[in-house]
Amino acid sequence: MSDVAAKFVWKLARRHSWGSPIPAEQLIRLVAGTEDHNELARILEEEVLELPFIVQSVDGIYIPNGQDAHVEAGNWLRQQTGFDDLTIKATLSRLPDDWPNDE
């Protein structure tokens, strides 16, 4: 998984508390910086939308509000980014109190 995919997932996690899906074009703009928009669209389509905790609807892309999706997203972020557990837990509101449960 690319670092850019991690940027997409992190943006979705950070915006999740707003409760609204993000249209693909807007999500690409949020991640873009100096990146090529066509390449970002490819990564979004081929990598990010394939993740089991990412959903695309007619209204946009989002991480569902359920605890299972948040646990999957939190675990994925732990593996793919340098964010510490406290930062991830503070961002994904539906993580259980005992997350991460590394037993």
Coordinates of C-alpha atoms in Angstrom, one line a residue:
M1 CA 0.0 0.0 0.0
S2 CA 1.4 3.4 -0.9
D3 CA 2.0 6.4 1.4
V4 CA -0.5 8.3 -0.7
A5 CA -3.2 5.7 0.1
A6 CA -2.4 6.3 3.8
K7 CA -3.0 10.0 3.2
F8 CA -6.4 9.3 1.8
V9 CA -7.4 7.1 4.7
W10 CA -6.1 9.6 7.2
K11 CA -8.1 12.4 5.5
L12 CA -11.2 10.3 5.6
A13 CA -10.6 9.5 9.3
R14 CA -10.0 13.1 10.2
R15 CA -13.1 14.3 8.4
H16 CA -15.2 11.4 9.6
S17 CA -16.6 13.2 12.6
W18 CA -18.3 15.6 10.3
G19 CA -20.6 12.8 9.4
S20 CA -20.7 13.4 5.6
P21 CA -19.2 11.4 2.8
I22 CA -16.5 13.3 0.8
P23 CA -16.9 13.5 -3.0
A24 CA -13.9 11.9 -4.7
E25 CA -12.8 15.1 -6.4
Q26 CA -12.9 17.0 -3.1
L27 CA -10.9 14.2 -1.4
I28 CA -8.3 14.3 -4.1
R29 CA -7.9 18.1 -3.6
L30 CA -7.5 17.6 0.1
V31 CA -4.7 15.1 -0.4
A32 CA -3.1 16.7 -3.5
G33 CA -0.5 19.1 -2.4
T34 CA 2.0 18.9 -5.3
E35 CA 0.8 15.4 -6.3
D36 CA -0.5 14.7 -9.8
H37 CA -4.3 14.6 -9.7
N38 CA -4.5 11.8 -12.3
E39 CA -2.1 9.6 -10.3
L40 CA -4.1 10.4 -7.1
A41 CA -7.4 9.4 -8.8
R42 CA -5.7 6.1 -9.8
I43 CA -4.5 5.4 -6.3
L44 CA -7.9 6.2 -4.8
E45 CA -9.6 3.9 -7.3
E46 CA -7.1 1.0 -7.2
E47 CA -5.9 1.0 -3.6
V48 CA -8.1 3.0 -1.3
L49 CA -11.6 2.0 -2.5
E50 CA -10.5 -1.6 -2.3
L51 CA -10.0 -1.4 1.5
P52 CA -12.7 -3.2 3.4
F53 CA -13.5 -0.3 5.7
I54 CA -13.9 2.3 2.9
V55 CA -17.3 2.8 1.3
Q56 CA -18.3 4.8 -1.8
S57 CA -21.8 6.0 -2.2
V58 CA -23.5 8.4 -4.6
D59 CA -22.7 11.1 -2.0
G60 CA -19.0 10.4 -1.7
I61 CA -16.4 8.3 0.1
Y62 CA -16.4 7.6 3.8
I63 CA -15.5 5.2 6.7
P64 CA -18.8 3.8 8.0
N65 CA -19.8 4.8 11.5
G66 CA -19.8 1.3 13.0
Q67 CA -17.2 0.0 15.5
D68 CA -16.0 -2.8 13.2
A69 CA -15.1 -0.4 10.4
H70 CA -13.3 1.9 12.9
V71 CA -11.3 -1.0 14.3
E72 CA -10.3 -2.1 10.8
A73 CA -9.4 1.4 9.9
G74 CA -7.5 2.0 13.2
N75 CA -5.5 -1.3 12.7
W76 CA -4.7 -0.4 9.1
L77 CA -3.5 3.1 10.1
R78 CA -1.3 1.5 12.9
Q79 CA 0.3 -0.7 10.2
Q80 CA 0.6 1.8 7.4
T81 CA 1.5 5.1 9.1
G82 CA 3.7 6.5 11.9
F83 CA 0.7 7.8 13.9
D84 CA 0.7 6.7 17.5
D85 CA -2.3 4.8 19.0
L86 CA -3.5 7.8 21.0
T87 CA -3.7 10.0 17.9
I88 CA -5.6 7.3 16.0
K89 CA -7.9 6.6 18.9
A90 CA -8.7 10.3 19.3
T91 CA -9.5 10.5 15.6
L92 CA -11.7 7.4 15.1
S93 CA -14.6 7.9 17.6
R94 CA -16.0 4.4 17.5
L95 CA -12.9 2.6 18.6
P96 CA -13.5 0.5 21.8
D97 CA -11.9 1.5 25.1
D98 CA -9.5 -1.5 24.9
W99 CA -8.2 -0.7 21.4
P100 CA -5.7 -1.7 20.4
N101 CA -6.1 -5.1 21.8
D102 CA -2.9 -6.8 20.7
E103 CA -3.5 -10.1 22.6

